[in-house]
Coordinates of C-alpha atoms in Angstrom, one line a residue:
M1 CA -3.8 20.4 -31.6
T2 CA -1.9 20.8 -28.3
A3 CA -2.2 17.8 -26.0
D4 CA -3.5 18.1 -22.5
V5 CA -0.6 16.7 -20.4
V6 CA -1.2 16.2 -16.7
L7 CA 1.6 15.2 -14.4
G8 CA 0.4 13.9 -11.1
L9 CA 2.9 14.0 -8.2
C10 CA 3.4 12.6 -4.7
A11 CA 6.7 14.4 -3.9
Y12 CA 8.9 15.8 -1.1
T13 CA 7.3 13.3 1.3
H14 CA 7.3 9.6 1.9
D15 CA 6.5 7.3 -1.0
S16 CA 7.4 9.7 -3.8
A17 CA 5.7 8.8 -7.1
A18 CA 4.6 10.2 -10.5
A19 CA 1.8 9.5 -13.0
L20 CA 1.2 11.0 -16.4
L21 CA -2.0 11.6 -18.3
V22 CA -2.0 12.6 -21.9
D23 CA -5.4 13.7 -23.2
G24 CA -7.0 11.9 -20.3
H25 CA -5.2 8.5 -20.8
L26 CA -2.8 7.1 -18.2
I27 CA 0.6 6.7 -19.8
G28 CA 2.1 5.2 -16.7
F29 CA 2.9 5.4 -13.0
V30 CA 6.0 4.6 -11.0
E31 CA 7.2 4.9 -7.4
E32 CA 10.5 6.6 -7.1
E33 CA 11.9 4.1 -4.7
R34 CA 11.8 1.4 -7.4
L35 CA 14.2 3.5 -9.4
D36 CA 16.4 5.3 -6.9
G37 CA 16.7 2.3 -4.5
V38 CA 15.7 4.3 -1.4
K39 CA 12.7 2.7 0.4
H40 CA 9.9 5.1 0.9
S41 CA 11.9 7.7 -1.1
K42 CA 11.1 11.3 -0.1
A43 CA 12.8 12.8 -3.2
Y44 CA 11.2 14.7 -6.0
P45 CA 10.6 11.8 -8.3
A46 CA 13.1 12.8 -10.9
H47 CA 13.7 9.3 -12.3
G48 CA 10.0 8.6 -12.5
V49 CA 9.2 11.9 -14.2
A50 CA 12.0 11.4 -16.7
W51 CA 10.8 7.9 -17.6
L52 CA 7.2 9.0 -18.0
L53 CA 8.0 11.9 -20.3
D54 CA 10.3 9.7 -22.3
E55 CA 7.5 7.1 -22.7
A56 CA 5.2 9.8 -24.1
G57 CA 7.9 11.5 -26.2
L58 CA 7.5 14.8 -24.3
T59 CA 9.7 17.3 -22.4
P60 CA 9.0 19.2 -19.2
S61 CA 7.9 22.2 -21.3
D62 CA 5.0 20.1 -22.8
V63 CA 3.4 19.5 -19.3
T64 CA 0.2 21.7 -19.2
T65 CA -0.8 20.8 -15.6
V66 CA 1.1 19.6 -12.5
A67 CA -1.3 18.1 -10.0
Y68 CA 0.1 17.8 -6.5
N69 CA -1.4 15.4 -4.0
F70 CA -1.8 17.8 -1.1
D71 CA -3.5 21.2 -0.9
G72 CA -1.1 22.7 1.6
R73 CA -3.3 25.8 2.2
R74 CA -5.6 23.6 4.2
Y75 CA -3.0 23.0 6.9
L76 CA -3.8 26.4 8.4
R77 CA -7.2 25.1 9.4
A78 CA -5.5 23.4 12.3
L79 CA -5.0 26.8 13.9
G80 CA -8.7 27.0 14.5
Q81 CA -8.4 24.0 16.9
L82 CA -5.9 25.8 19.2
P83 CA -8.4 27.1 21.7
A84 CA -10.1 23.7 22.2
H85 CA -6.7 22.0 22.7
L86 CA -5.6 24.6 25.2
R87 CA -8.8 24.0 27.2
Q88 CA -8.2 20.3 27.5
A89 CA -5.6 19.3 30.2
A90 CA -4.4 16.2 28.3
S91 CA -3.6 18.2 25.2
R92 CA -2.7 21.7 26.6
A93 CA 1.1 21.2 26.6
R94 CA 1.1 20.3 22.9
A95 CA -1.4 22.7 21.7
V96 CA 0.9 25.6 20.7
P97 CA 3.7 23.3 19.3
R98 CA 1.0 21.6 17.3
A99 CA -0.3 24.9 15.8
R100 CA 3.3 26.0 15.0
S101 CA 4.1 22.7 13.3
F102 CA 1.1 23.0 11.0
T103 CA 2.2 26.5 10.1
T104 CA 5.7 25.2 9.4
V105 CA 4.3 22.5 7.1
H106 CA 2.3 25.2 5.3
R107 CA 5.5 27.1 4.6
R108 CA 7.2 24.0 3.3
Y109 CA 4.3 23.4 1.0
Q110 CA 4.7 26.9 -0.4
A111 CA 8.4 26.2 -1.1
R112 CA 7.5 23.0 -2.9
M113 CA 5.1 24.9 -5.1
R114 CA 7.8 27.3 -6.0
D115 CA 10.2 24.4 -6.9
L116 CA 7.5 22.8 -9.1
A117 CA 6.9 26.2 -10.8
E118 CA 10.6 26.4 -11.7
R119 CA 10.7 22.8 -13.0
F120 CA 7.6 23.3 -15.1
P121 CA 7.4 27.0 -16.0
R122 CA 4.7 26.6 -18.6
A123 CA 2.4 24.4 -16.5
R124 CA -0.6 25.3 -14.3
L125 CA 0.0 24.1 -10.7
Q126 CA -3.1 22.4 -9.2
P127 CA -3.0 21.4 -5.5
V128 CA -5.5 18.6 -4.8
P129 CA -7.0 17.8 -1.4
H130 CA -5.2 14.7 -0.3
H131 CA -8.3 12.5 0.5
R132 CA -9.9 13.5 -2.7
A133 CA -6.9 12.2 -4.6
H134 CA -7.1 8.9 -2.6
A135 CA -10.8 8.6 -3.3
L136 CA -10.6 9.3 -7.0
Y137 CA -7.9 6.8 -7.6
A138 CA -9.6 4.1 -5.4
F139 CA -12.8 4.5 -7.4
A140 CA -11.2 4.8 -10.8
A141 CA -9.1 1.7 -10.3
A142 CA -12.1 -0.4 -9.2
G143 CA -13.9 -0.1 -12.6
V144 CA -17.4 0.2 -11.2
D145 CA -20.1 2.7 -11.8
D146 CA -21.3 3.4 -8.2
A147 CA -19.6 2.9 -4.9
A148 CA -19.0 4.1 -1.4
V149 CA -15.4 5.2 -1.0
L150 CA -13.8 5.1 2.5
I151 CA -10.4 6.6 2.9
V152 CA -8.6 6.0 6.2
D153 CA -5.0 7.2 6.7
S154 CA -2.8 9.1 9.1
L155 CA -3.3 12.6 7.8
G156 CA -4.3 14.5 4.7
E157 CA -4.0 18.2 5.4
L158 CA -6.4 18.0 8.4
Q159 CA -8.6 15.1 7.3
T160 CA -7.9 11.5 8.5
T161 CA -11.1 9.6 7.5
T162 CA -13.5 10.5 4.7
T163 CA -16.5 8.8 3.2
W164 CA -17.5 9.6 -0.3
H165 CA -20.2 8.5 -2.8
A166 CA -18.8 8.1 -6.3
H167 CA -21.0 7.4 -9.3
Q168 CA -20.4 7.5 -13.0
R169 CA -23.1 7.9 -15.6
N170 CA -22.8 8.6 -19.3
S171 CA -19.0 9.1 -19.0
R172 CA -19.5 11.7 -16.3
L173 CA -18.1 11.1 -12.8
S174 CA -19.3 12.6 -9.6
L175 CA -17.5 12.3 -6.3
D176 CA -19.4 13.7 -3.3
L177 CA -18.1 13.9 0.2
A178 CA -20.5 12.4 2.7
H179 CA -18.6 12.7 5.9
A180 CA -15.1 13.7 7.2
I181 CA -13.2 13.2 10.4
D182 CA -10.4 15.6 11.2
D183 CA -7.2 15.2 13.1
P184 CA -6.5 14.5 16.0
A185 CA -8.9 11.5 15.5
S186 CA -6.7 9.4 13.3
L187 CA -6.6 5.6 13.1
G188 CA -3.4 5.7 11.0
Y189 CA -1.7 7.9 13.6
A190 CA -2.7 5.6 16.4
Y191 CA -1.5 2.4 14.6
G192 CA 1.8 4.1 13.8
A193 CA 2.2 5.3 17.4
V194 CA 1.9 1.8 18.8
T195 CA 4.0 0.4 15.9
E196 CA 6.8 2.7 16.9
H197 CA 6.3 1.9 20.6
L198 CA 6.7 -1.8 19.8
G199 CA 10.1 -1.1 18.1
W200 CA 9.2 -1.0 14.4
R201 CA 9.2 1.9 12.0
R202 CA 5.9 3.7 11.7
G203 CA 4.9 4.4 8.1
D204 CA 6.8 1.2 7.0
E205 CA 6.4 -1.7 9.3
E206 CA 2.7 -1.6 10.5
G207 CA 2.4 -4.9 8.5
T208 CA 4.8 -6.5 10.8
V209 CA 2.7 -5.5 13.9
M210 CA -0.4 -6.8 12.1
A211 CA 1.4 -10.2 11.6
L212 CA 2.6 -10.2 15.2
A213 CA -1.0 -9.6 16.4
A214 CA -2.0 -13.1 15.5
L215 CA 0.5 -14.5 18.1
G216 CA -1.0 -12.4 20.9
D217 CA -4.0 -12.3 23.2
P218 CA -6.1 -9.1 22.6
T219 CA -7.9 -9.4 26.0
R220 CA -4.9 -8.3 28.0
F221 CA -5.0 -4.7 26.6
R222 CA -8.5 -4.6 25.1
E223 CA -10.0 -2.3 27.6
L224 CA -7.0 0.1 27.3
M225 CA -7.2 0.2 23.5
C226 CA -11.0 0.8 23.7
R227 CA -10.2 3.9 25.8
A228 CA -7.4 5.0 23.5
I229 CA -9.5 4.6 20.3
Q230 CA -13.2 5.3 21.2
L231 CA -16.1 4.5 18.9
T232 CA -18.6 7.3 18.3
A233 CA -21.9 7.4 16.5
D234 CA -20.3 8.9 13.4
G235 CA -16.8 7.5 13.7
F236 CA -14.1 7.4 16.4
L237 CA -11.9 9.6 18.5
L238 CA -8.5 9.3 20.3
D239 CA -7.9 9.8 24.0
P240 CA -5.0 12.3 24.2
A241 CA -4.2 11.0 27.7
L242 CA -3.0 7.8 26.0
I243 CA -2.3 8.7 22.3
A244 CA -0.6 12.1 22.5
L245 CA -1.9 15.0 20.4
R246 CA -0.1 15.1 17.1
V247 CA 2.7 17.6 16.5
L248 CA 4.2 17.5 13.0
A249 CA 7.7 17.1 14.3
S250 CA 9.6 13.8 14.9
C251 CA 10.9 14.9 18.3
Y252 CA 7.4 14.6 19.8
G253 CA 6.5 11.1 20.8
R254 CA 3.1 9.6 20.0
V255 CA 2.2 7.7 23.1
T256 CA 2.0 9.1 26.5
P257 CA 3.7 8.1 29.8
A258 CA 0.3 6.8 30.9
F259 CA 0.1 4.5 27.9
T260 CA 3.6 3.2 28.6
A261 CA 2.8 2.7 32.3
A262 CA -0.3 0.7 31.4
T263 CA 1.4 -1.5 28.7
C264 CA 5.2 -1.9 28.5
P265 CA 8.4 0.1 28.1
P266 CA 9.3 1.1 24.5
R267 CA 10.9 -1.8 22.7
T268 CA 14.2 -1.2 20.9
P269 CA 14.4 -2.7 17.4
A270 CA 17.1 -5.2 18.4
A271 CA 15.3 -6.3 21.6
P272 CA 13.6 -9.7 21.7
V273 CA 9.9 -9.9 20.9
E274 CA 8.1 -10.9 24.1
P275 CA 4.5 -12.0 24.8
V276 CA 3.6 -8.5 26.1
H277 CA 4.5 -7.1 22.7
A278 CA 2.3 -9.6 20.9
D279 CA -0.6 -9.0 23.3
L280 CA -0.4 -5.2 22.7
A281 CA -0.2 -5.8 18.9
A282 CA -3.2 -8.0 19.1
A283 CA -5.3 -5.5 21.1
L284 CA -4.3 -2.8 18.6
Q285 CA -5.3 -4.9 15.6
D286 CA -8.5 -6.0 17.3
R287 CA -9.5 -2.4 17.9
T288 CA -8.6 -1.4 14.3
E289 CA -10.8 -4.1 12.9
H290 CA -13.7 -3.0 15.1
V291 CA -13.3 0.6 13.9
M292 CA -12.9 -0.3 10.3
L293 CA -16.1 -2.5 10.4
H294 CA -17.9 0.4 12.1
L295 CA -16.7 2.9 9.4
A296 CA -17.7 0.4 6.6
E297 CA -21.1 0.0 8.0
R298 CA -21.6 3.7 8.2
A299 CA -20.3 4.2 4.6
R300 CA -22.9 1.8 3.4
R301 CA -25.7 3.7 5.3
L302 CA -24.5 7.1 4.1
T303 CA -24.3 6.2 0.4
G304 CA -26.7 3.3 0.0
S305 CA -24.1 1.7 -2.3
G306 CA -23.5 -2.1 -2.2
L307 CA -19.9 -1.7 -3.3
L308 CA -17.1 -0.3 -1.1
C309 CA -13.7 1.1 -2.3
L310 CA -11.0 1.4 0.3
G311 CA -8.0 3.7 0.2
G312 CA -5.4 5.4 2.4
G313 CA -2.6 3.7 4.4
V314 CA -5.0 1.9 6.7
A315 CA -6.6 0.1 3.7
M316 CA -3.3 -1.9 3.5
N317 CA -4.4 -3.6 6.7
C318 CA -5.4 -6.7 4.8
V319 CA -6.9 -8.4 7.8
S320 CA -9.3 -5.5 8.4
A321 CA -10.2 -5.3 4.7
G322 CA -10.7 -9.1 4.6
L323 CA -13.1 -8.9 7.6
I324 CA -15.1 -6.3 5.8
A325 CA -15.3 -8.5 2.7
Q326 CA -16.3 -11.5 4.8
A327 CA -18.9 -9.6 6.9
G328 CA -21.4 -9.1 4.1
I329 CA -21.7 -5.4 4.9
V330 CA -21.3 -4.7 1.2
D331 CA -21.5 -7.0 -1.8
E332 CA -17.8 -6.5 -2.7
V333 CA -14.7 -4.6 -1.4
H334 CA -12.3 -3.0 -3.8
V335 CA -8.8 -2.0 -2.7
P336 CA -6.6 -0.5 -5.4
P337 CA -3.1 -1.9 -6.0
A338 CA -1.6 1.3 -4.6
P339 CA -3.9 2.4 -1.7
G340 CA -1.1 4.4 0.1
D341 CA 0.2 7.9 -0.7
A342 CA 2.0 6.8 -3.8
G343 CA -1.3 6.1 -5.5
T344 CA -2.5 9.7 -4.9
A345 CA -0.2 10.7 -7.7
M346 CA -2.7 9.0 -10.0
G347 CA -5.6 10.5 -8.0
A348 CA -4.2 14.0 -8.2
A349 CA -3.9 13.7 -12.0
A350 CA -7.4 12.2 -12.2
H351 CA -8.7 15.2 -10.3
A352 CA -7.1 17.7 -12.7
W353 CA -8.5 16.0 -15.7
L354 CA -12.0 15.6 -14.1
D355 CA -12.0 19.2 -13.0
V356 CA -11.7 20.3 -16.7
T357 CA -13.7 17.7 -18.5
G358 CA -16.0 16.1 -16.0
R359 CA -14.8 12.7 -17.2
P360 CA -12.6 10.2 -15.5
P361 CA -9.3 9.3 -17.1
T362 CA -8.8 6.1 -19.0
G363 CA -6.2 3.4 -18.3
L364 CA -6.7 3.0 -14.5
R365 CA -9.6 0.4 -14.5
H366 CA -8.2 -2.9 -13.3
H367 CA -4.6 -2.0 -14.1
C368 CA -1.7 -2.5 -11.9
Y369 CA 1.3 -3.1 -14.2
L370 CA 2.0 0.5 -15.0
G371 CA 5.8 1.1 -14.6
P372 CA 9.0 0.6 -16.6
A373 CA 9.5 -2.6 -18.6
Y374 CA 12.6 -4.1 -20.1
P375 CA 11.5 -6.4 -22.9
D376 CA 14.7 -6.2 -24.9
L377 CA 17.0 -7.0 -22.0
A378 CA 20.1 -8.8 -23.2
L379 CA 22.4 -10.5 -20.7
P380 CA 25.9 -11.9 -21.4
A381 CA 26.7 -15.5 -20.3
A382 CA 28.3 -14.0 -17.1
P383 CA 26.3 -10.9 -16.3
R384 CA 28.3 -10.4 -13.1
A385 CA 31.2 -12.1 -11.4
G386 CA 29.9 -15.4 -10.0
L387 CA 26.6 -15.3 -12.0
R388 CA 25.7 -17.4 -15.0
A389 CA 22.9 -16.6 -17.5
S390 CA 21.2 -18.9 -20.0
G391 CA 18.0 -18.8 -22.0
P392 CA 15.7 -21.8 -21.4
A393 CA 13.7 -22.9 -24.4
E394 CA 10.4 -23.1 -22.4
P395 CA 10.6 -20.6 -19.5
V396 CA 7.2 -21.6 -18.1
R397 CA 8.0 -25.3 -17.9
H398 CA 11.5 -24.6 -16.7
L399 CA 10.3 -22.3 -13.9
A400 CA 7.5 -24.6 -12.8
R401 CA 9.9 -27.6 -12.6
Q402 CA 12.4 -25.7 -10.6
L403 CA 9.8 -24.5 -8.2
A404 CA 8.4 -28.0 -7.8
D405 CA 11.9 -29.2 -7.1
G406 CA 12.3 -26.8 -4.2
A407 CA 14.1 -23.8 -5.7
I408 CA 13.3 -20.2 -4.5
V409 CA 13.3 -18.1 -7.6
G410 CA 13.0 -14.3 -8.3
L411 CA 10.8 -13.4 -11.2
F412 CA 11.3 -10.1 -13.1
T413 CA 9.1 -9.7 -16.1
G414 CA 6.9 -7.1 -17.8
A415 CA 5.9 -3.7 -16.5
L416 CA 6.6 -2.8 -12.9
E417 CA 3.7 -3.2 -10.4
A418 CA 2.0 -0.3 -8.7
G419 CA 1.8 -0.5 -5.0
P420 CA 3.4 -2.3 -2.1
R421 CA 2.5 -5.9 -3.1
A422 CA 4.5 -7.8 -5.7
L423 CA 1.9 -9.1 -8.1
G424 CA 4.0 -11.5 -10.3
H425 CA 6.1 -9.0 -12.2
R426 CA 8.7 -8.4 -9.4
S427 CA 8.2 -11.4 -7.2
I428 CA 9.9 -14.2 -5.3
L429 CA 8.2 -17.5 -5.9
A430 CA 8.5 -20.7 -4.0
S431 CA 6.6 -24.0 -3.5
P432 CA 4.3 -24.0 -0.5
L433 CA 4.8 -27.8 -0.4
E434 CA 8.5 -27.6 0.4
A435 CA 9.4 -28.4 4.0
G436 CA 10.9 -25.4 5.9
V437 CA 10.3 -23.0 3.1
V438 CA 9.0 -20.2 5.3
E439 CA 11.9 -20.5 7.7
R440 CA 14.3 -20.5 4.7
L441 CA 12.7 -17.5 3.1
N442 CA 12.7 -15.4 6.3
A443 CA 16.2 -16.3 7.4
T444 CA 18.2 -16.4 4.1
V445 CA 16.2 -14.6 1.5
K446 CA 14.1 -11.8 3.0
F447 CA 16.1 -11.4 6.3
R448 CA 13.0 -10.6 8.4
E449 CA 11.2 -11.7 11.5
P450 CA 10.4 -15.4 11.7
F451 CA 6.7 -14.9 12.7
R452 CA 5.9 -13.1 9.4
P453 CA 3.8 -15.1 7.0
F454 CA 4.1 -15.4 3.2
A455 CA 1.3 -14.8 0.8
P456 CA 0.0 -17.3 -1.7
V457 CA -0.9 -16.7 -5.4
V458 CA -3.5 -19.0 -6.9
L459 CA -5.4 -19.5 -10.2
A460 CA -8.6 -17.5 -9.8
D461 CA -10.8 -20.4 -10.9
K462 CA -9.3 -22.6 -8.2
A463 CA -9.2 -20.1 -5.4
T464 CA -12.3 -21.4 -3.5
D465 CA -10.7 -24.8 -3.2
Y466 CA -8.1 -23.2 -0.9
F467 CA -9.6 -20.0 0.5
R468 CA -12.9 -18.9 1.8
L469 CA -13.2 -16.0 -0.6
R470 CA -16.5 -14.2 -1.4
Q471 CA -14.8 -12.2 -4.3
P472 CA -11.7 -11.9 -6.4
S473 CA -8.5 -10.6 -4.7
P474 CA -6.3 -9.6 -7.7
Y475 CA -4.0 -7.2 -5.7
M476 CA -3.3 -9.3 -2.6
S477 CA -5.4 -6.9 -0.5
L478 CA -7.6 -9.2 1.5
A479 CA -6.8 -11.8 4.2
A480 CA -9.2 -14.7 3.8
P481 CA -9.8 -17.9 6.0
V482 CA -8.2 -21.0 4.4
T483 CA -10.0 -24.3 3.7
E484 CA -9.2 -27.6 5.3
L485 CA -7.5 -28.6 2.1
T486 CA -5.0 -25.8 2.6
R487 CA -4.5 -26.5 6.3
S488 CA -3.7 -30.1 5.6
K489 CA -1.7 -29.8 2.3
L490 CA -0.3 -26.3 2.3
P491 CA 0.4 -25.2 5.9
A492 CA 3.3 -23.0 4.8
I493 CA 0.9 -20.3 3.5
V494 CA -1.4 -20.4 6.6
H495 CA -0.8 -17.7 9.2
V496 CA -1.4 -18.4 12.9
N497 CA -4.8 -16.9 12.7
G498 CA -6.0 -19.3 10.0
T499 CA -5.9 -16.8 7.2
A500 CA -3.8 -16.0 4.1
R501 CA -3.4 -12.8 2.2
V502 CA -4.2 -14.3 -1.2
Q503 CA -3.7 -13.0 -4.7
T504 CA -6.0 -14.5 -7.4
V505 CA -4.7 -14.6 -10.9
T506 CA -6.5 -14.8 -14.3
R507 CA -4.9 -15.4 -17.7
E508 CA -6.2 -12.0 -18.8
Q509 CA -4.4 -10.3 -15.9
H510 CA -1.1 -12.2 -16.0
P511 CA -0.8 -14.9 -18.7
F512 CA 2.8 -15.9 -17.8
L513 CA 2.1 -16.4 -14.1
A514 CA -1.2 -18.2 -14.8
N515 CA 0.6 -20.6 -17.1
V516 CA 3.3 -21.2 -14.4
L517 CA 0.6 -21.9 -11.8
T518 CA -1.1 -24.3 -14.2
R519 CA 2.0 -26.2 -14.9
F520 CA 3.0 -26.3 -11.2
G521 CA -0.4 -27.6 -10.5
E522 CA 0.0 -30.3 -13.1
I523 CA 3.3 -31.4 -11.4
T524 CA 2.2 -31.1 -7.7
G525 CA -1.6 -31.2 -7.8
H526 CA -1.9 -27.7 -6.3
P527 CA -1.9 -24.5 -8.5
V528 CA -0.7 -22.4 -5.6
L529 CA 2.7 -20.7 -5.0
I530 CA 4.2 -18.6 -2.4
N531 CA 4.5 -15.0 -3.8
T532 CA 6.5 -12.4 -2.0
S533 CA 8.2 -9.2 -3.2
L534 CA 11.5 -9.2 -5.0
N535 CA 13.5 -7.4 -2.4
I536 CA 15.2 -7.9 0.9
K537 CA 14.3 -6.2 4.2
G538 CA 15.0 -2.5 4.2
K539 CA 15.1 -2.2 0.5
P540 CA 12.4 -1.5 -2.0
I541 CA 10.9 -3.8 -4.6
C542 CA 13.4 -4.2 -7.4
G543 CA 12.3 -1.8 -10.2
T544 CA 15.3 -2.2 -12.5
P545 CA 17.4 -5.2 -13.8
E546 CA 20.4 -4.0 -11.9
M547 CA 18.4 -4.0 -8.7
A548 CA 17.2 -7.5 -9.4
L549 CA 20.7 -8.8 -10.0
D550 CA 21.7 -7.1 -6.7
C551 CA 18.9 -9.1 -4.9
L552 CA 20.1 -12.4 -6.3
T553 CA 23.7 -11.8 -5.3
E554 CA 22.9 -10.4 -1.8
S555 CA 20.3 -13.0 -0.8
G556 CA 19.7 -16.7 -0.6
L557 CA 17.8 -16.8 -3.9
D558 CA 18.6 -19.9 -5.9
A559 CA 17.9 -18.2 -9.2
L560 CA 16.4 -15.3 -11.0
L561 CA 14.2 -15.5 -14.1
I562 CA 14.6 -12.1 -15.7
E563 CA 12.9 -11.4 -19.0
G564 CA 13.4 -15.0 -20.1
W565 CA 17.0 -15.2 -18.8
W566 CA 17.7 -17.9 -16.2
V567 CA 20.4 -16.5 -13.9
T568 CA 22.1 -18.6 -11.2
K569 CA 25.1 -18.2 -8.9

């Protein structure tokens, strides 16, 4: 009997990725940047597709459905907004360029579909509404039976914010749209606009602005941000006099001269970070938190569900997600490991399977280690000039001892993680007890801004000793207040605002890392480590052994534990 082979794609745009379902089971998922070395790769995910098909023993001609993570036909809905934008003085100058840009993106979508038809001539092409792909993945990854699903991003066709009610009964899944907000009301667009104004790359470095916000005073620009991003009864809207009407072309700026006059001149990336920049970041973050809490409360009311799944790029704002979790609006908040656009490759594939069978795919629930693995890696004694490799008899004890002695170590083990957070398979680990560890990590290993914090990983059954968590946080998605024990004993993992973006680990989830934490706790008294991604600034998380060895040679790492091999300089 012929297998049903669904290839889900996020392609030709940022965060290219691919996922493969065979008869409804997830074979794997991988982000192209982890294989081609280009951060936020926009390429067709050729490396990822080749790996997935090889894993399944298939060829392109075996693919029966290609599910694409946008329905580009929906871009033309923006043309209907043209009269309203022409009538409004603040948006009039951009109204026609905006309409033209959406038409251009629609044409590009058609070209992309032609390219996919040539690559997979025997497959059915299925475009999937972007927010539906987000929502299906967020719900399927949570492993629950009923939930409100809130998707908040920059733009999906014309939608920017959607609320869904998802429920699964007797192996049947329903996903019903409860409310939608269309562009130009976009929280992701506004956050990216201010990120760019502050001198960081939108679509990449919003997390840096979130970290900077803790150093600033939100009151300085609070009133301005309240005007720029206005709450409404059913959501929010943007003031085009401050946040310019979106045009889908990079030559059009996103903040207006009025916004600049009321705040500060645009900062260049190399310029010093001044108090005014921190204050603006703080006001932006403060407003984002208020909007997200408002949206979460409304999702609870619309659906009646006590569980909330978050997805979309704004769901990566761990401070906002953490506040929702702490607020008691819902019983639990679930953020999938890949909440951004890359994860919609899985959501698009899930939609195609659900559309035919009415059933959700298997293999997504509570899974994050979905990419390539290299269990048979063999290294010579000198894998590269200046590097030495050996095989410790007890890797867990050896790694824990080295970390307790102050070493900063890269860890490359098992299948590649999904999503933007290193979750113990492609990580850099360090002791939070080591004096100056944060400064050393930022300056000589990660090469990034000194105010950026580092996230901790902790044994799940010890988490409440160190963090005020109301729920597990397996994917490092929630910022939580720390306890007094952490403040006094582990200040290296405490951000200026008194929180930490924590990952909780169980032995079922990650037995090797759990054992390392246990042994480290026996040595030091604290089963907590710093866990940051195995990469340096400007490069993606290392998806291959060669990339991991590059990271060792190009950074201040002391060592790399790669599939049981201990590699040093």
